[in-house]
Short mmCIF file of C-alpha atoms in Angstrom, two decimals:
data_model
loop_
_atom_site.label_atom_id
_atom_site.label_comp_id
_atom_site.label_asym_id
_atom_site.label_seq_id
_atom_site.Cartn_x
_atom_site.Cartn_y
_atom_site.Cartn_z
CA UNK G 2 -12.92 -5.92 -24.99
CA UNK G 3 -10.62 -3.71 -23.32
CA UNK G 4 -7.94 -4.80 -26.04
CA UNK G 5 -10.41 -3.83 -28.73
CA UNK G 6 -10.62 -0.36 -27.68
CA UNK G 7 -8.70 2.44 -28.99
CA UNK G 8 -7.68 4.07 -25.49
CA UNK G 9 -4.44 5.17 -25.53
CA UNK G 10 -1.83 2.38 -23.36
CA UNK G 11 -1.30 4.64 -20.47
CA UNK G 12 -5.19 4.28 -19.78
CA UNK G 13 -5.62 0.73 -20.38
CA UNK G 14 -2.65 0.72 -17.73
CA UNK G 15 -4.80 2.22 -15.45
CA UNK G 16 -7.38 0.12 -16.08
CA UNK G 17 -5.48 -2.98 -15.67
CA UNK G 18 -4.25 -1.50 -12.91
CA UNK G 19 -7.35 -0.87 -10.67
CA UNK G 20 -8.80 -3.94 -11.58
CA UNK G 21 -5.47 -5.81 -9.82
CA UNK G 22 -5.88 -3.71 -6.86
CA UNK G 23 -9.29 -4.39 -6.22
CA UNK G 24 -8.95 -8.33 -6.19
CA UNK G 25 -6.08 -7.77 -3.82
CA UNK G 26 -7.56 -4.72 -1.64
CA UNK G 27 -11.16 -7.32 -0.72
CA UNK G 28 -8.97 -10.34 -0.36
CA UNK G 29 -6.27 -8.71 2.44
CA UNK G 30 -8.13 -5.76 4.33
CA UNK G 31 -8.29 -7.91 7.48
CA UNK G 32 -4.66 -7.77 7.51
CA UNK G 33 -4.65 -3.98 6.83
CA UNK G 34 -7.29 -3.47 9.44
CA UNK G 35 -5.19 -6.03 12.56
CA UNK G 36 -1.99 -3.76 11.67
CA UNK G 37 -3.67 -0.64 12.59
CA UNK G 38 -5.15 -2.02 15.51
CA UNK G 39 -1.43 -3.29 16.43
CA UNK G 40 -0.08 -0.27 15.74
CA UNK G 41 -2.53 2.07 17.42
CA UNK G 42 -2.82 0.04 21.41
CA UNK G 43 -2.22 2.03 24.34
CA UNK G 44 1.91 2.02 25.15
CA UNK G 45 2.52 -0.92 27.38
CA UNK G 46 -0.03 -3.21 25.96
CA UNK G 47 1.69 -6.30 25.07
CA UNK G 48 -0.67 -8.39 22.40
CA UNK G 49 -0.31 -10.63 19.21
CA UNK G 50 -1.99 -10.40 15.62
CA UNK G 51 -4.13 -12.94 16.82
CA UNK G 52 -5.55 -11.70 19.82
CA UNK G 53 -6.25 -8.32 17.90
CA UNK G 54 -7.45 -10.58 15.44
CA UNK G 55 -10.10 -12.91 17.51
CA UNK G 56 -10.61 -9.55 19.26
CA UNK G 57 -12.53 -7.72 16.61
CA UNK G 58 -14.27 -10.61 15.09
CA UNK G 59 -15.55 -10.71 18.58
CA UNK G 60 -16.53 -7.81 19.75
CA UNK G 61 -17.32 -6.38 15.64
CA UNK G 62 -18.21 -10.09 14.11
CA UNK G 63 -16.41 -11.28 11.30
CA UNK G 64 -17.51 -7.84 8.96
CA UNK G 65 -15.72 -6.22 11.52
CA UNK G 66 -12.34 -7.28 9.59
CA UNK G 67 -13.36 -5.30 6.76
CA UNK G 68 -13.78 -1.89 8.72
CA UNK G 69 -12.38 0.72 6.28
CA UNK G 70 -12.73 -0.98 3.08
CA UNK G 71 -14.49 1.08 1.79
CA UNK G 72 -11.87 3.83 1.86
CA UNK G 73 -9.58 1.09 1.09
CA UNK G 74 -11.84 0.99 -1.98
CA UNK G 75 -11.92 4.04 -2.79
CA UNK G 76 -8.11 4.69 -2.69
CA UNK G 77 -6.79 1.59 -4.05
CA UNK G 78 -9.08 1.36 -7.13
CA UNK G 79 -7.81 4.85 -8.31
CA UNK G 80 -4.54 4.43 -6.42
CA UNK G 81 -2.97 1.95 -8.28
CA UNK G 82 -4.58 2.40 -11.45
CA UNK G 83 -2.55 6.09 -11.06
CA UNK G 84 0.57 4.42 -10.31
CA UNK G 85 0.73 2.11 -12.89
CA UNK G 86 -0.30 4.21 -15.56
CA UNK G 87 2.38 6.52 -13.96
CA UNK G 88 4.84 3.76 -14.19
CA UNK G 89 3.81 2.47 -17.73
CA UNK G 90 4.61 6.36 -18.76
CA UNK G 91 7.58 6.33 -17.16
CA UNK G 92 8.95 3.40 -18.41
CA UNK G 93 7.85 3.87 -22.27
CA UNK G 94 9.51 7.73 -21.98
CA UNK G 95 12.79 6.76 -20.27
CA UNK G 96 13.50 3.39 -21.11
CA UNK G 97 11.29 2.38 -24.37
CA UNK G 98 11.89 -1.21 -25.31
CA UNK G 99 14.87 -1.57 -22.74
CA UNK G 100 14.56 -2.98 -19.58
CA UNK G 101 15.66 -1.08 -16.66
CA UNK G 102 18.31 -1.22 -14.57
CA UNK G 103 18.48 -1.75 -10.11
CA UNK G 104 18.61 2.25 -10.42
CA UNK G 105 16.21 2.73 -12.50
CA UNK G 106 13.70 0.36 -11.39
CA UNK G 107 13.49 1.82 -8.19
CA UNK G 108 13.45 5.56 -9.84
CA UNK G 109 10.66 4.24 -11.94
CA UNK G 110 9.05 2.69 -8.74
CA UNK G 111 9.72 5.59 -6.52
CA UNK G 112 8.11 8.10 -9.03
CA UNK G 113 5.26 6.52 -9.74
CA UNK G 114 4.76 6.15 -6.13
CA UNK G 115 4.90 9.56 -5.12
CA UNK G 116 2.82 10.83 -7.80
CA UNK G 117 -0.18 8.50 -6.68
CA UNK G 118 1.06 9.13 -3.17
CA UNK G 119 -0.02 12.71 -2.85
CA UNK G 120 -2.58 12.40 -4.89
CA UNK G 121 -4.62 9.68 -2.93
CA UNK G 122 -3.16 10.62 0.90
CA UNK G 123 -6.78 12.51 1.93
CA UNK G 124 -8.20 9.07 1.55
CA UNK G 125 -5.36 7.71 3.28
CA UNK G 126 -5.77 9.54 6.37
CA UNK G 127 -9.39 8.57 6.38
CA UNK G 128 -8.44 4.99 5.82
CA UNK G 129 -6.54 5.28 8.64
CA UNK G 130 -9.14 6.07 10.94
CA UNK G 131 -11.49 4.15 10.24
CA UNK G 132 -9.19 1.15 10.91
CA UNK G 133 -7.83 2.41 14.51
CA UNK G 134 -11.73 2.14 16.13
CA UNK G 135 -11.16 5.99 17.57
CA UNK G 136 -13.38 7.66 15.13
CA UNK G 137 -17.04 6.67 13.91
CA UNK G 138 -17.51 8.16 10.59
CA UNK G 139 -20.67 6.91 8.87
CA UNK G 140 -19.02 7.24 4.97
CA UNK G 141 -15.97 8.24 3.35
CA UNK G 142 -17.85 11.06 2.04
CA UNK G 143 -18.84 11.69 5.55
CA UNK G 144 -15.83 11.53 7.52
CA UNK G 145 -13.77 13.98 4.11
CA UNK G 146 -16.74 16.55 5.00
CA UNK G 147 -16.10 16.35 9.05
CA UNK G 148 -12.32 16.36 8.96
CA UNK G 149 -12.20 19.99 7.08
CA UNK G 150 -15.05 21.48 8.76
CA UNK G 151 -13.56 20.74 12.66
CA UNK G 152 -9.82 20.50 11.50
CA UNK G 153 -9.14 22.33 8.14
CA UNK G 154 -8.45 20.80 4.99
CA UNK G 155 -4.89 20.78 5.78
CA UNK G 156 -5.79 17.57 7.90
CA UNK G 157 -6.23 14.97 5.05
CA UNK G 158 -2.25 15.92 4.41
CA UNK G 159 -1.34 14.75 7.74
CA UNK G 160 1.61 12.26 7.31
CA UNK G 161 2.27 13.15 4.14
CA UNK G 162 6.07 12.93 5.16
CA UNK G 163 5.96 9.54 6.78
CA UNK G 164 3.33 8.52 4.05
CA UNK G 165 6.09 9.39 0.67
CA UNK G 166 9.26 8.32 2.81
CA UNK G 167 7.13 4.62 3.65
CA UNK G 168 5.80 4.29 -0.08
CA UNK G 169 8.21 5.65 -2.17
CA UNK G 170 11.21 3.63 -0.79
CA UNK G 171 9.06 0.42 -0.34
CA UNK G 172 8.14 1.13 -4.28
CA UNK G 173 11.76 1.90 -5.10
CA UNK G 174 12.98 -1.22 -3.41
CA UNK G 175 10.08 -3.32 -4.60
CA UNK G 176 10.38 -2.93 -7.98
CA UNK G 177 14.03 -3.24 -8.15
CA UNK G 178 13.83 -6.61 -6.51
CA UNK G 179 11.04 -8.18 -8.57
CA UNK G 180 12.52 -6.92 -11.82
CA UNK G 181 15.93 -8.55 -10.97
CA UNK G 182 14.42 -11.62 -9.81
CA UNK G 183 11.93 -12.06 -12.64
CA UNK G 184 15.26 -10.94 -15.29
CA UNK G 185 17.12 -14.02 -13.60
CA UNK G 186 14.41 -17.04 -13.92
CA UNK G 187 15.15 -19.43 -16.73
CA UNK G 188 13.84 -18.47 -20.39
CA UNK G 189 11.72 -21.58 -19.98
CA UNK G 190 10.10 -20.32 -16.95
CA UNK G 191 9.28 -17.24 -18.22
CA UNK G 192 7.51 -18.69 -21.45
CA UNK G 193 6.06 -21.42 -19.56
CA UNK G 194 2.25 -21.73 -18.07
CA UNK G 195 3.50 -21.66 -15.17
CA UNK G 196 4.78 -17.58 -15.56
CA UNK G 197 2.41 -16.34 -13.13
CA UNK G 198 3.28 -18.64 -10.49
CA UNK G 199 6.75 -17.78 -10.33
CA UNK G 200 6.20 -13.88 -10.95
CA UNK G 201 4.03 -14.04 -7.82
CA UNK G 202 7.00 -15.93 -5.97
CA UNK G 203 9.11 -13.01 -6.88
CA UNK G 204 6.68 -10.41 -5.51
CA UNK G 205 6.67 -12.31 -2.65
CA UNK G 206 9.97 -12.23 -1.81
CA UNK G 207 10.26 -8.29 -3.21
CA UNK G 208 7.82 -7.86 -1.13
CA UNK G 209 9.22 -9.01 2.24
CA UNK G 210 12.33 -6.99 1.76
CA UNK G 211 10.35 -3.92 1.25
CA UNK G 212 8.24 -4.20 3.82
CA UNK G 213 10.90 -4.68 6.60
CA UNK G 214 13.04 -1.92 5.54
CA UNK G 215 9.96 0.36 5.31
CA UNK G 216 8.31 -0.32 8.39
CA UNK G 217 9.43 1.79 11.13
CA UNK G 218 7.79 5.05 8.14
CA UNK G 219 4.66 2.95 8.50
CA UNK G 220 4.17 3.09 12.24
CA UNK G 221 5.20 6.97 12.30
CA UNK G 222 2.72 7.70 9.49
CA UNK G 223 -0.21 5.95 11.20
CA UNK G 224 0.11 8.02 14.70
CA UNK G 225 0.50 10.92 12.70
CA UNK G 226 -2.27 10.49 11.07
CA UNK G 227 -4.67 8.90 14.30
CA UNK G 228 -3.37 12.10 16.06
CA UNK G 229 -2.99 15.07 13.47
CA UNK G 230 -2.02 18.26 15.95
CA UNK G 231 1.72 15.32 15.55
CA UNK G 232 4.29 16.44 13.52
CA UNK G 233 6.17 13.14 12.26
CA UNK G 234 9.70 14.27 14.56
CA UNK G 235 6.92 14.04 17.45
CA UNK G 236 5.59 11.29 16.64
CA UNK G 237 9.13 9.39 15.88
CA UNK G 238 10.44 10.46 19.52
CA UNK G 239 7.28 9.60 21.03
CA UNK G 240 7.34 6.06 19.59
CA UNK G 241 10.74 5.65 20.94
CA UNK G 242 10.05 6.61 24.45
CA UNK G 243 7.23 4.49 25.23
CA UNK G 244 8.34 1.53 23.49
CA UNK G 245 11.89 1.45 22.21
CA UNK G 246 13.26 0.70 18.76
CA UNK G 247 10.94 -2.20 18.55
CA UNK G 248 8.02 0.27 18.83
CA UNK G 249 8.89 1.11 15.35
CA UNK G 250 8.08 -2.79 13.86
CA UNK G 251 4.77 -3.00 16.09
CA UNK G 252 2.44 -4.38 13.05
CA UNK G 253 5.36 -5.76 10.81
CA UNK G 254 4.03 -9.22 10.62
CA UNK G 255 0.40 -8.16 9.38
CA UNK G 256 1.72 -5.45 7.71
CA UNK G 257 4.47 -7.48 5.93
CA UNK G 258 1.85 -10.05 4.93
CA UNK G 259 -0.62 -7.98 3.06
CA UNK G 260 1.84 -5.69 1.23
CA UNK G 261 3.84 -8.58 0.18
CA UNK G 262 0.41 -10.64 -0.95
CA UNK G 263 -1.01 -7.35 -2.38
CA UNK G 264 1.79 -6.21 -4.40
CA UNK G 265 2.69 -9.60 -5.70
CA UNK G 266 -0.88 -10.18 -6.18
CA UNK G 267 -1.38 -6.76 -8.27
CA UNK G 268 1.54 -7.24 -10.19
CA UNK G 269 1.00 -10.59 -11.61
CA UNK G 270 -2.75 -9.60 -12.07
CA UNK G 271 -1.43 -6.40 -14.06
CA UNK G 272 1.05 -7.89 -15.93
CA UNK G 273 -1.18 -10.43 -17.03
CA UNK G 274 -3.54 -8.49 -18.61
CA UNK G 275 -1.41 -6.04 -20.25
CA UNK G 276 -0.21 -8.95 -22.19
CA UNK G 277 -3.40 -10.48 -22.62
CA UNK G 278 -4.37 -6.75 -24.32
CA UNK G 279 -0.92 -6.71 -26.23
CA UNK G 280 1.12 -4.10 -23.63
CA UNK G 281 4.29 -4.66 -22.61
CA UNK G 282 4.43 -3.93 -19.16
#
């Protein structure tokens, strides 16, 4: 039906768009949630993704993995339904019928980053705590109505800093890596049944790239944003004198799992079904 309508492309992008995130957003919270966790122990504390893991299931049950899903909900759904449509603008205004180049793939990613970026981070920040266990906000709705009243509305931009220079390079970088990848399979491939398959193997390996170059941003933007009255150059020293430069990649392996599964898993998803409605993606 969606292909029936007469919406104009940039909203059927967003459509296609949220309905990719949400499949991937239910599937790999747990992931989301351990990282925080990881990412948010006292200094010193020297655990695994698994013990985090059997951890919460324990002391939370197993619903306890999906702690802050429903801010995950409500960011993601919009969230990348904004940055696609962003990037399906982009794309048709800069670049038309012509595929983009490594620079301006990760422009293209990079922008439409940012703009959703900003525009979601007040659910961020309360995504954020509901994942690190400090805080026990009832509802989204809730814990946006308690941040501005005790700490101004100024709060829900905490991190915005650390947020843009984690997403928008991880975008950038993403982008330009799965559009190179998918430029260089085999015509055959790409015509083939088999298409999604070996899109998704190219988001996965996009993915991992991204994710390790972005990851030190990732663990500056979440104490920022657990602790507000820190500025980011705070938070970046303070990381590095309790735990080093490997404080900065405490969480990569969760972290690198459900972006890379996420984002490939979006991206196939979207790209599907702007075909399937007659959109070049």
């Amino acid at each position: 039906t969606l292909g029936k309508t007469s919406a104009h492309p940039a909203i059927k992008a967003f459509m296609c768009g949220s309905l990719s995130g949400t499949c991937s957003t239910l599937l790999f919270q747990p992931l989301d949630l351990v990282k925080t966790r990881l990412q948010t122990l006292q200094s010193g504390m020297r655990v695994g993704m698994v013990t985090v893991l059997l951890s919460v299931v324990r002391t939370e049950k197993l619903p306890g993995l999906w702690k802050g899903v429903s801010p995950s909900f409500v960011r993601t759904i919009p969230g990348v339904g904004i940055y696609f449509s962003t990037y399906y603008s982009l794309k048709q205004h800069f670049f038309q019928d012509r595929s983009p180049g490594a620079l301006g793939a990760v422009l293209l990613g990079g922008g439409a980053r940012t703009v959703a970026g900003v525009f979601m981070l007040p659910v961020t920040v309360i995504k954020t705590r509901f994942e690190c266990g400090r805080y026990s906000y009832s509802s989204v709705v809730g814990a946006l109505r308690s941040v501005c009243q005790t700490e101004g509305t100024a709060a829900l931009f905490s991190g915005l800093t650390a947020t843009l220079l984690r997403d928008v390079p991880f975008s950038g970088i993403y982008v330009m890596f799965y559009s190179q990848t998918k430029a260089s399979l085999p015509k055959e491939i790409s015509a083939s049944p088999s298409a999604p398959l070996a899109n998704f193997s190219c988001g996965i390996l996009a993915g991992v790239l991204a994710s390790l170059v972005t990851q030190p941003a990732d663990m500056v933007k979440t104490h920022v944003q657990v602790n507000p009255q820190m500025k980011t150059v705070e938070a970046i020293r303070y990381i590095y004198m309790e735990n080093g430069l490997q404080g900065y990649f405490r969480g990569a392996v969760p972290r690198a799992l459900r972006r890379t599964m996420m984002a490939a898993m979006a991206w196939t998803v979207y790209e599907q079904m702007m075909a399937h409605i007659g959109l070049k993606s």
